[in-house]
Amino acid sequence: MTDGGMLELWQDYNLTARTVEHLAMFSVALLLSMIIGFAVGVLLFRKRKYAGVSFAALNTVETFPDLALLAILIPLLGIGAVPTVFACVLYSILPIARNTYTGLTSVSAGHVGAAESIGLTEREVLLHIRVPLALPMLAGGVRIAVVFTMGIVTLGGLVGAGGLGVPLQTGIFNNIPALILLSGAWVGLLAVLFDGVAAAIEHRLNRRYGVW
């Protein structure tokens, strides 16, 4: 198809508005995942005896297929953006929480001992030593969450959430290969772009904090 034909498809199926919807859901879901995942990771670091069972439970959630989880959430949360965002958060908590926990527990005893020797409390050691040094690992978890979130938000089109899943679904149901190609390529490009941004942030944090 020519560039003009692609542009016409873009306009006919309102892909600009669908992209805005898609990125809005993506942003909300990723932000919630980061906040909750980080909080869970810190909490499990402070209550380490619960870490094993907590991560096992989160791993169980990961075993549910995306569509099956969305289907389970529809009777509880209805259709639309809410179950889609909720599913994104459920899938994304694990990599962020696990990497936060691993990062916090992996800080060397030398760093902690030096901080304690100058009078820092346990809370201050956590905030000023452990958390900064755990940032590269945390960024790695967020990068995984970016990929999960982009994929599940796309599936949200099947449950009335809007976004770029809608033109993909329309193209599949109505056998419009050009629309499938355009929508799929655009979702893929967005995923690559956001993964690239996350990778750049992770690389920068590794350069600054990665050598413990």
CSV table of C-alpha atoms in Angstrom, one decimal:
chain,number,residue,atom,x,y,z
A,1,MET,CA,0.0,0.0,0.0
A,2,THR,CA,1.2,3.5,-0.8
A,3,ASP,CA,2.0,6.1,1.8
A,4,GLY,CA,-1.2,7.9,0.9
A,5,GLY,CA,-3.2,4.8,1.5
A,6,MET,CA,-1.6,4.3,4.9
A,7,LEU,CA,-2.3,7.9,5.8
A,8,GLU,CA,-5.9,7.4,4.8
A,9,LEU,CA,-6.2,4.3,7.0
A,10,TRP,CA,-4.6,6.2,9.9
A,11,GLN,CA,-7.2,9.0,9.6
A,12,ASP,CA,-10.2,6.7,8.9
A,13,TYR,CA,-9.6,4.6,12.0
A,14,ASN,CA,-8.5,7.6,14.1
A,15,LEU,CA,-5.2,6.1,15.1
A,16,THR,CA,-4.0,9.4,16.6
A,17,ALA,CA,-6.8,9.4,19.2
A,18,ARG,CA,-6.2,5.6,19.7
A,19,THR,CA,-2.5,6.3,20.4
A,20,VAL,CA,-3.4,8.9,23.0
A,21,GLU,CA,-5.7,6.4,24.7
A,22,HIS,CA,-3.1,3.7,24.5
A,23,LEU,CA,-0.3,5.9,26.0
A,24,ALA,CA,-2.6,7.2,28.7
A,25,MET,CA,-3.4,3.7,29.9
A,26,PHE,CA,0.2,2.7,29.5
A,27,SER,CA,1.4,5.6,31.6
A,28,VAL,CA,-1.1,5.1,34.4
A,29,ALA,CA,-0.4,1.4,34.6
A,30,LEU,CA,3.3,1.8,34.5
A,31,LEU,CA,3.3,4.5,37.2
A,32,LEU,CA,1.1,2.5,39.5
A,33,SER,CA,3.3,-0.6,38.9
A,34,MET,CA,6.4,1.3,39.8
A,35,ILE,CA,4.9,2.7,43.0
A,36,ILE,CA,3.4,-0.5,44.2
A,37,GLY,CA,6.3,-2.7,43.0
A,38,PHE,CA,8.9,-0.5,44.7
A,39,ALA,CA,6.8,-0.4,47.9
A,40,VAL,CA,6.4,-4.2,47.9
A,41,GLY,CA,10.2,-4.7,47.3
A,42,VAL,CA,11.1,-2.4,50.2
A,43,LEU,CA,8.5,-4.0,52.5
A,44,LEU,CA,9.8,-7.5,51.8
A,45,PHE,CA,13.4,-6.3,52.3
A,46,ARG,CA,12.4,-5.1,55.8
A,47,LYS,CA,10.3,-8.3,56.4
A,48,ARG,CA,12.5,-10.8,54.7
A,49,LYS,CA,10.9,-13.9,56.2
A,50,TYR,CA,7.8,-13.2,54.0
A,51,ALA,CA,9.8,-12.7,50.8
A,52,GLY,CA,9.7,-16.3,49.7
A,53,VAL,CA,6.0,-16.8,50.0
A,54,SER,CA,5.2,-13.3,48.6
A,55,PHE,CA,7.3,-13.8,45.5
A,56,ALA,CA,5.8,-17.3,45.0
A,57,ALA,CA,2.3,-15.7,45.0
A,58,LEU,CA,3.4,-13.1,42.5
A,59,ASN,CA,4.9,-15.8,40.4
A,60,THR,CA,1.6,-17.6,40.4
A,61,VAL,CA,-0.1,-14.5,38.9
A,62,GLU,CA,2.5,-14.5,36.2
A,63,THR,CA,1.5,-18.0,35.1
A,64,PHE,CA,-2.0,-16.8,34.1
A,65,PRO,CA,-2.4,-16.1,30.4
A,66,ASP,CA,-3.0,-12.5,29.6
A,67,LEU,CA,-6.5,-13.0,28.1
A,68,ALA,CA,-7.5,-15.4,30.9
A,69,LEU,CA,-6.6,-12.8,33.5
A,70,LEU,CA,-8.6,-10.1,31.7
A,71,ALA,CA,-11.5,-12.5,31.5
A,72,ILE,CA,-11.4,-13.1,35.2
A,73,LEU,CA,-11.3,-9.4,36.0
A,74,ILE,CA,-14.2,-8.4,33.8
A,75,PRO,CA,-16.9,-9.8,36.2
A,76,LEU,CA,-15.2,-8.0,39.1
A,77,LEU,CA,-14.2,-4.7,37.5
A,78,GLY,CA,-16.4,-4.5,34.4
A,79,ILE,CA,-15.1,-3.8,30.9
A,80,GLY,CA,-12.9,-1.0,29.7
A,81,ALA,CA,-9.7,0.6,31.0
A,82,VAL,CA,-10.0,-0.4,34.6
A,83,PRO,CA,-9.5,-4.2,34.3
A,84,THR,CA,-6.8,-3.5,31.6
A,85,VAL,CA,-4.8,-1.3,33.9
A,86,PHE,CA,-5.4,-3.7,36.8
A,87,ALA,CA,-4.0,-6.6,34.8
A,88,CYS,CA,-1.0,-4.6,33.8
A,89,VAL,CA,-0.2,-3.8,37.4
A,90,LEU,CA,-0.6,-7.4,38.5
A,91,TYR,CA,1.8,-8.6,35.8
A,92,SER,CA,4.3,-5.8,36.4
A,93,ILE,CA,4.6,-5.8,40.2
A,94,LEU,CA,6.8,-8.9,40.2
A,95,PRO,CA,9.7,-7.8,38.1
A,96,ILE,CA,9.9,-4.4,39.9
A,97,ALA,CA,9.4,-5.8,43.4
A,98,ARG,CA,11.9,-8.6,42.8
A,99,ASN,CA,14.5,-6.4,41.3
A,100,THR,CA,14.0,-3.8,44.1
A,101,TYR,CA,14.4,-6.5,46.7
A,102,THR,CA,17.4,-8.0,45.0
A,103,GLY,CA,19.1,-4.6,44.6
A,104,LEU,CA,18.5,-3.7,48.3
A,105,THR,CA,19.8,-7.0,49.6
A,106,SER,CA,22.9,-7.0,47.2
A,107,VAL,CA,24.4,-3.8,48.6
A,108,SER,CA,27.8,-4.7,49.9
A,109,ALA,CA,28.5,-5.0,53.7
A,110,GLY,CA,31.3,-2.5,53.2
A,111,HIS,CA,29.0,0.2,52.1
A,112,VAL,CA,26.6,-0.4,54.9
A,113,GLY,CA,29.3,-0.7,57.5
A,114,ALA,CA,30.9,2.6,56.4
A,115,ALA,CA,27.5,4.3,56.6
A,116,GLU,CA,26.8,2.9,60.0
A,117,SER,CA,30.2,3.9,61.2
A,118,ILE,CA,29.4,7.6,60.6
A,119,GLY,CA,26.2,7.3,62.6
A,120,LEU,CA,23.5,6.7,60.0
A,121,THR,CA,20.4,5.0,61.3
A,122,GLU,CA,19.0,1.9,59.6
A,123,ARG,CA,16.4,4.1,57.9
A,124,GLU,CA,19.0,6.5,56.7
A,125,VAL,CA,21.2,3.7,55.4
A,126,LEU,CA,18.1,2.4,53.4
A,127,LEU,CA,17.3,5.8,51.9
A,128,HIS,CA,20.8,7.2,51.3
A,129,ILE,CA,22.8,4.0,50.6
A,130,ARG,CA,20.8,1.0,49.7
A,131,VAL,CA,18.1,2.7,47.5
A,132,PRO,CA,20.6,4.7,45.3
A,133,LEU,CA,22.8,1.6,44.8
A,134,ALA,CA,19.7,-0.5,44.0
A,135,LEU,CA,18.5,1.9,41.3
A,136,PRO,CA,20.2,0.1,38.3
A,137,MET,CA,18.5,-3.2,39.4
A,138,LEU,CA,15.2,-1.4,39.9
A,139,ALA,CA,15.5,0.2,36.4
A,140,GLY,CA,15.9,-3.3,35.0
A,141,GLY,CA,12.6,-4.4,36.6
A,142,VAL,CA,10.9,-1.3,35.2
A,143,ARG,CA,12.2,-2.2,31.7
A,144,ILE,CA,10.6,-5.6,31.9
A,145,ALA,CA,7.4,-4.0,33.1
A,146,VAL,CA,7.4,-1.6,30.1
A,147,VAL,CA,7.2,-4.6,27.8
A,148,PHE,CA,4.5,-6.4,29.8
A,149,THR,CA,2.4,-3.2,30.1
A,150,MET,CA,2.6,-2.3,26.4
A,151,GLY,CA,1.4,-5.8,25.4
A,152,ILE,CA,-1.5,-6.0,27.9
A,153,VAL,CA,-2.7,-2.5,27.1
A,154,THR,CA,-2.9,-3.7,23.4
A,155,LEU,CA,-5.0,-6.7,24.5
A,156,GLY,CA,-7.2,-4.3,26.3
A,157,GLY,CA,-8.9,-3.4,23.0
A,158,LEU,CA,-10.6,-6.8,23.3
A,159,VAL,CA,-12.4,-5.8,26.5
A,160,GLY,CA,-13.5,-2.3,25.5
A,161,ALA,CA,-10.5,-0.4,26.8
A,162,GLY,CA,-9.8,1.5,23.6
A,163,GLY,CA,-6.2,2.2,22.5
A,164,LEU,CA,-4.4,0.6,19.6
A,165,GLY,CA,-5.9,-2.8,20.3
A,166,VAL,CA,-9.1,-1.5,18.7
A,167,PRO,CA,-7.8,-1.0,15.2
A,168,LEU,CA,-5.9,-4.3,15.4
A,169,GLN,CA,-9.1,-6.1,16.4
A,170,THR,CA,-11.0,-4.3,13.7
A,171,GLY,CA,-8.4,-5.3,11.1
A,172,ILE,CA,-8.5,-9.0,12.2
A,173,PHE,CA,-12.3,-9.3,12.4
A,174,ASN,CA,-12.9,-7.5,9.1
A,175,ASN,CA,-9.9,-9.0,7.3
A,176,ILE,CA,-8.1,-5.7,6.6
A,177,PRO,CA,-4.4,-6.7,6.3
A,178,ALA,CA,-3.2,-3.1,5.7
A,179,LEU,CA,-4.9,-2.0,9.0
A,180,ILE,CA,-3.4,-5.0,10.9
A,181,LEU,CA,0.0,-4.2,9.5
A,182,LEU,CA,-0.2,-0.5,10.3
A,183,SER,CA,-1.5,-0.9,13.8
A,184,GLY,CA,0.8,-3.8,14.6
A,185,ALA,CA,3.8,-2.0,13.3
A,186,TRP,CA,2.9,1.2,15.2
A,187,VAL,CA,2.4,-0.7,18.5
A,188,GLY,CA,5.7,-2.5,17.9
A,189,LEU,CA,7.5,0.7,17.2
A,190,LEU,CA,6.1,2.3,20.4
A,191,ALA,CA,7.3,-0.8,22.4
A,192,VAL,CA,10.8,-0.5,20.9
A,193,LEU,CA,11.0,3.2,21.6
A,194,PHE,CA,9.9,2.9,25.3
A,195,ASP,CA,12.2,-0.1,25.8
A,196,GLY,CA,15.0,2.0,24.4
A,197,VAL,CA,14.3,4.8,26.8
A,198,ALA,CA,14.2,2.4,29.7
A,199,ALA,CA,17.4,0.8,28.5
A,200,ALA,CA,19.1,4.2,28.3
A,201,ILE,CA,18.1,5.0,31.8
A,202,GLU,CA,19.2,1.6,33.1
A,203,HIS,CA,22.6,2.1,31.3
A,204,ARG,CA,23.1,5.5,32.8
A,205,LEU,CA,22.2,4.3,36.3
A,206,ASN,CA,24.6,1.4,35.9
A,207,ARG,CA,27.4,3.8,34.9
A,208,ARG,CA,26.8,5.8,38.1
A,209,TYR,CA,25.8,3.2,40.7
A,210,GLY,CA,26.5,-0.2,39.1
A,211,VAL,CA,30.0,-0.8,40.6
A,212,TRP,CA,29.4,-1.7,44.2
